[in-house]
Amino acid sequence: EYAIERLLVIRRVLVHGDYVPKNMLTSERGILILDWEVVHFGNPGYDVATFINHMLLKGVRTDGSRRGFVRMAEAFWRAYRAGVPAEDVGLIEQEALLQLGALMLARVDGKSKVEYLSDEGEVGDARTFGRWLLRARPRSLSEVFTRYVHACGAS
C-alpha cells in the first residue's frame, strides 16, 4: 500500500513507465526508447525499479544466467547514478527499493505475469525475494544484488 502511495504522491521526473530492454533500440548514435504509452510525470525510482526488476526476474530462470543479469542490473544502476545530480541519488535509490518488491510480486502474482517464469520453483524464488524486499526494506541496491545472488542461487 505504501509503495502505491509513493507513486501517487511523488511527481518529480518524466517516467517512461515500461523501461525494459524490449523497449530500447541501440545504434552507433545511442539508445532509442520506444513505447511511450504510459509516460507520466512521477516518481524517479519507478523506471529504475522496473529495469532492475526485469533483470532480476530474468535471472531467476534456472539456465545459469543469474550472475550475468545481476551484473547488468548493477551496470545499469551505476550508469543511471552517474547521469543524475548527486543530491538526487539517495532519493531515487530509496524509491526504487520500495517499488522493486511490489513490482516483483506484481509480475509473478498480478495481472501482468512474466511469461518466462513457468516453473513453480522459479516463481516461488521470485515471490520469496519480492516479499523479502518489502519486509526487510534493504538500505541499498547493492545489498539487494548481493542478497539476490545468495538467495536465488549463484548460477
mmCIF file of C-alpha atoms in Angstrom:
data_model
loop_
_atom_site.group_PDB
_atom_site.id
_atom_site.type_symbol
_atom_site.label_atom_id
_atom_site.label_comp_id
_atom_site.label_asym_id
_atom_site.label_seq_id
_atom_site.Cartn_x
_atom_site.Cartn_y
_atom_site.Cartn_z
ATOM 1 C CA GLU A 1 0.000 0.000 0.000
ATOM 2 C CA TYR A 2 2.796 2.418 0.902
ATOM 3 C CA ALA A 3 4.572 1.753 -2.411
ATOM 4 C CA ILE A 4 1.440 2.706 -4.344
ATOM 5 C CA GLU A 5 1.006 5.817 -2.226
ATOM 6 C CA ARG A 6 4.546 6.932 -3.059
ATOM 7 C CA LEU A 7 3.825 6.568 -6.777
ATOM 8 C CA LEU A 8 0.795 8.806 -6.450
ATOM 9 C CA VAL A 9 2.396 11.469 -4.260
ATOM 10 C CA ILE A 10 5.877 11.961 -5.721
ATOM 11 C CA ARG A 11 5.896 13.757 -9.068
ATOM 12 C CA ARG A 12 9.428 14.864 -9.873
ATOM 13 C CA VAL A 13 10.516 13.473 -13.250
ATOM 14 C CA LEU A 14 9.277 12.216 -16.585
ATOM 15 C CA VAL A 15 8.707 8.474 -16.074
ATOM 16 C CA HIS A 16 8.652 6.132 -19.062
ATOM 17 C CA GLY A 17 6.629 3.508 -17.203
ATOM 18 C CA ASP A 18 7.875 0.452 -19.123
ATOM 19 C CA TYR A 19 11.617 0.963 -19.084
ATOM 20 C CA VAL A 20 12.793 -2.501 -20.145
ATOM 21 C CA PRO A 21 15.147 -3.763 -22.878
ATOM 22 C CA LYS A 22 12.340 -4.718 -25.304
ATOM 23 C CA ASN A 23 11.545 -1.001 -25.498
ATOM 24 C CA MET A 24 15.122 0.031 -26.337
ATOM 25 C CA LEU A 25 16.947 0.064 -29.655
ATOM 26 C CA THR A 26 20.670 0.666 -29.783
ATOM 27 C CA SER A 27 22.716 2.161 -32.570
ATOM 28 C CA GLU A 28 26.031 3.942 -33.032
ATOM 29 C CA ARG A 29 24.259 7.168 -32.037
ATOM 30 C CA GLY A 30 22.928 5.827 -28.721
ATOM 31 C CA ILE A 31 19.731 4.320 -27.363
ATOM 32 C CA LEU A 32 16.281 4.992 -28.773
ATOM 33 C CA ILE A 33 13.494 4.453 -26.237
ATOM 34 C CA LEU A 34 10.203 3.106 -27.650
ATOM 35 C CA ASP A 35 6.646 2.562 -26.356
ATOM 36 C CA TRP A 36 5.685 5.807 -24.632
ATOM 37 C CA GLU A 37 2.048 4.885 -23.984
ATOM 38 C CA VAL A 38 2.253 5.072 -20.166
ATOM 39 C CA VAL A 39 4.655 8.002 -19.814
ATOM 40 C CA HIS A 40 3.799 10.350 -16.963
ATOM 41 C CA PHE A 41 5.286 12.837 -14.547
ATOM 42 C CA GLY A 42 6.062 10.886 -11.420
ATOM 43 C CA ASN A 43 8.344 9.017 -9.073
ATOM 44 C CA PRO A 44 12.042 8.944 -10.071
ATOM 45 C CA GLY A 45 12.525 5.445 -8.659
ATOM 46 C CA TYR A 46 9.905 3.760 -10.807
ATOM 47 C CA ASP A 47 11.861 3.346 -14.056
ATOM 48 C CA VAL A 48 14.949 2.285 -12.096
ATOM 49 C CA ALA A 49 12.918 -0.356 -10.255
ATOM 50 C CA THR A 50 11.226 -1.507 -13.472
ATOM 51 C CA PHE A 51 14.517 -2.109 -15.262
ATOM 52 C CA ILE A 52 16.211 -3.796 -12.294
ATOM 53 C CA ASN A 53 13.131 -5.933 -11.636
ATOM 54 C CA HIS A 54 13.234 -7.119 -15.236
ATOM 55 C CA MET A 55 16.890 -8.114 -14.892
ATOM 56 C CA LEU A 56 16.352 -9.934 -11.599
ATOM 57 C CA LEU A 57 13.294 -11.808 -12.841
ATOM 58 C CA LYS A 58 15.164 -12.881 -15.975
ATOM 59 C CA GLY A 59 17.936 -14.127 -13.706
ATOM 60 C CA VAL A 60 15.584 -16.278 -11.629
ATOM 61 C CA ARG A 61 15.382 -18.725 -14.502
ATOM 62 C CA THR A 62 17.449 -21.837 -13.923
ATOM 63 C CA ASP A 63 19.521 -21.538 -17.086
ATOM 64 C CA GLY A 64 22.717 -20.400 -15.398
ATOM 65 C CA SER A 65 22.377 -16.685 -16.131
ATOM 66 C CA ARG A 66 21.718 -15.194 -12.677
ATOM 67 C CA ARG A 67 25.095 -13.574 -12.199
ATOM 68 C CA GLY A 68 25.015 -12.088 -15.697
ATOM 69 C CA PHE A 69 21.642 -10.465 -15.116
ATOM 70 C CA VAL A 70 22.806 -9.123 -11.751
ATOM 71 C CA ARG A 71 25.861 -7.630 -13.467
ATOM 72 C CA MET A 72 23.570 -5.939 -15.998
ATOM 73 C CA ALA A 73 21.398 -4.544 -13.193
ATOM 74 C CA GLU A 74 24.493 -3.274 -11.379
ATOM 75 C CA ALA A 75 25.887 -1.689 -14.554
ATOM 76 C CA PHE A 76 22.551 -0.032 -15.238
ATOM 77 C CA TRP A 77 22.398 1.414 -11.715
ATOM 78 C CA ARG A 78 25.998 2.712 -11.951
ATOM 79 C CA ALA A 79 25.284 4.403 -15.295
ATOM 80 C CA TYR A 80 21.971 5.822 -14.108
ATOM 81 C CA ARG A 81 23.548 7.238 -10.919
ATOM 82 C CA ALA A 82 26.278 8.869 -12.964
ATOM 83 C CA GLY A 83 23.667 10.747 -15.006
ATOM 84 C CA VAL A 84 21.708 12.383 -12.179
ATOM 85 C CA PRO A 85 22.662 15.074 -9.679
ATOM 86 C CA ALA A 86 24.442 13.581 -6.666
ATOM 87 C CA GLU A 87 21.869 15.057 -4.276
ATOM 88 C CA ASP A 88 19.094 13.058 -6.011
ATOM 89 C CA VAL A 89 20.770 9.629 -5.946
ATOM 90 C CA GLY A 90 19.672 8.753 -2.401
ATOM 91 C CA LEU A 91 16.014 9.562 -3.026
ATOM 92 C CA ILE A 92 15.976 7.690 -6.331
ATOM 93 C CA GLU A 93 17.590 4.630 -4.762
ATOM 94 C CA GLN A 94 15.189 4.582 -1.802
ATOM 95 C CA GLU A 95 12.160 4.956 -4.057
ATOM 96 C CA ALA A 96 13.464 2.230 -6.382
ATOM 97 C CA LEU A 97 13.979 -0.092 -3.421
ATOM 98 C CA LEU A 98 10.407 0.428 -2.296
ATOM 99 C CA GLN A 99 8.959 -0.155 -5.772
ATOM 100 C CA LEU A 100 11.165 -3.146 -6.595
ATOM 101 C CA GLY A 101 9.473 -5.592 -4.223
ATOM 102 C CA ALA A 102 5.990 -4.519 -5.275
ATOM 103 C CA LEU A 103 6.900 -4.833 -8.960
ATOM 104 C CA MET A 104 8.446 -8.263 -8.488
ATOM 105 C CA LEU A 105 5.337 -9.596 -6.777
ATOM 106 C CA ALA A 106 3.094 -7.954 -9.367
ATOM 107 C CA ARG A 107 4.957 -9.690 -12.187
ATOM 108 C CA VAL A 108 4.673 -13.154 -10.596
ATOM 109 C CA ASP A 109 1.230 -12.934 -8.949
ATOM 110 C CA GLY A 110 -0.504 -9.980 -10.605
ATOM 111 C CA LYS A 111 -2.453 -9.492 -13.808
ATOM 112 C CA SER A 112 0.619 -8.990 -15.989
ATOM 113 C CA LYS A 113 2.719 -12.054 -15.146
ATOM 114 C CA VAL A 114 6.065 -12.542 -16.848
ATOM 115 C CA GLU A 115 5.813 -15.305 -19.420
ATOM 116 C CA TYR A 116 9.345 -16.615 -18.994
ATOM 117 C CA LEU A 117 8.886 -17.945 -15.436
ATOM 118 C CA SER A 118 6.814 -21.070 -15.774
ATOM 119 C CA ASP A 119 8.477 -23.423 -13.317
ATOM 120 C CA GLU A 120 6.821 -23.180 -9.892
ATOM 121 C CA GLY A 121 10.245 -23.241 -8.212
ATOM 122 C CA GLU A 122 11.311 -20.170 -10.179
ATOM 123 C CA VAL A 123 8.050 -18.386 -9.436
ATOM 124 C CA GLY A 124 8.448 -19.313 -5.763
ATOM 125 C CA ASP A 125 12.003 -17.928 -5.692
ATOM 126 C CA ALA A 126 10.826 -14.637 -7.211
ATOM 127 C CA ARG A 127 7.847 -14.465 -4.845
ATOM 128 C CA THR A 128 10.040 -15.102 -1.799
ATOM 129 C CA PHE A 129 12.558 -12.493 -2.906
ATOM 130 C CA GLY A 130 9.841 -9.916 -3.620
ATOM 131 C CA ARG A 131 8.394 -10.472 -0.151
ATOM 132 C CA TRP A 132 11.842 -10.114 1.395
ATOM 133 C CA LEU A 133 12.292 -6.795 -0.426
ATOM 134 C CA LEU A 134 9.049 -5.426 1.011
ATOM 135 C CA ARG A 135 9.534 -6.770 4.534
ATOM 136 C CA ALA A 136 13.261 -6.288 5.083
ATOM 137 C CA ARG A 137 13.466 -2.867 3.449
ATOM 138 C CA PRO A 138 17.132 -3.182 2.357
ATOM 139 C CA ARG A 139 19.179 0.004 2.553
ATOM 140 C CA SER A 140 20.795 -0.149 -0.872
ATOM 141 C CA LEU A 141 20.519 -1.731 -4.275
ATOM 142 C CA SER A 142 23.970 -3.175 -3.665
ATOM 143 C CA GLU A 143 22.528 -5.089 -0.702
ATOM 144 C CA VAL A 144 19.697 -6.315 -2.952
ATOM 145 C CA PHE A 145 22.117 -7.566 -5.603
ATOM 146 C CA THR A 146 24.248 -9.403 -3.039
ATOM 147 C CA ARG A 147 21.247 -10.996 -1.353
ATOM 148 C CA TYR A 148 19.739 -11.955 -4.709
ATOM 149 C CA VAL A 149 22.776 -13.960 -5.795
ATOM 150 C CA HIS A 150 22.816 -15.849 -2.495
ATOM 151 C CA ALA A 151 19.029 -16.255 -2.110
ATOM 152 C CA CYS A 152 18.338 -17.392 -5.658
ATOM 153 C CA GLY A 153 21.492 -19.395 -6.133
ATOM 154 C CA ALA A 154 24.816 -18.498 -7.632
ATOM 155 C CA SER A 155 24.437 -19.959 -11.104
#
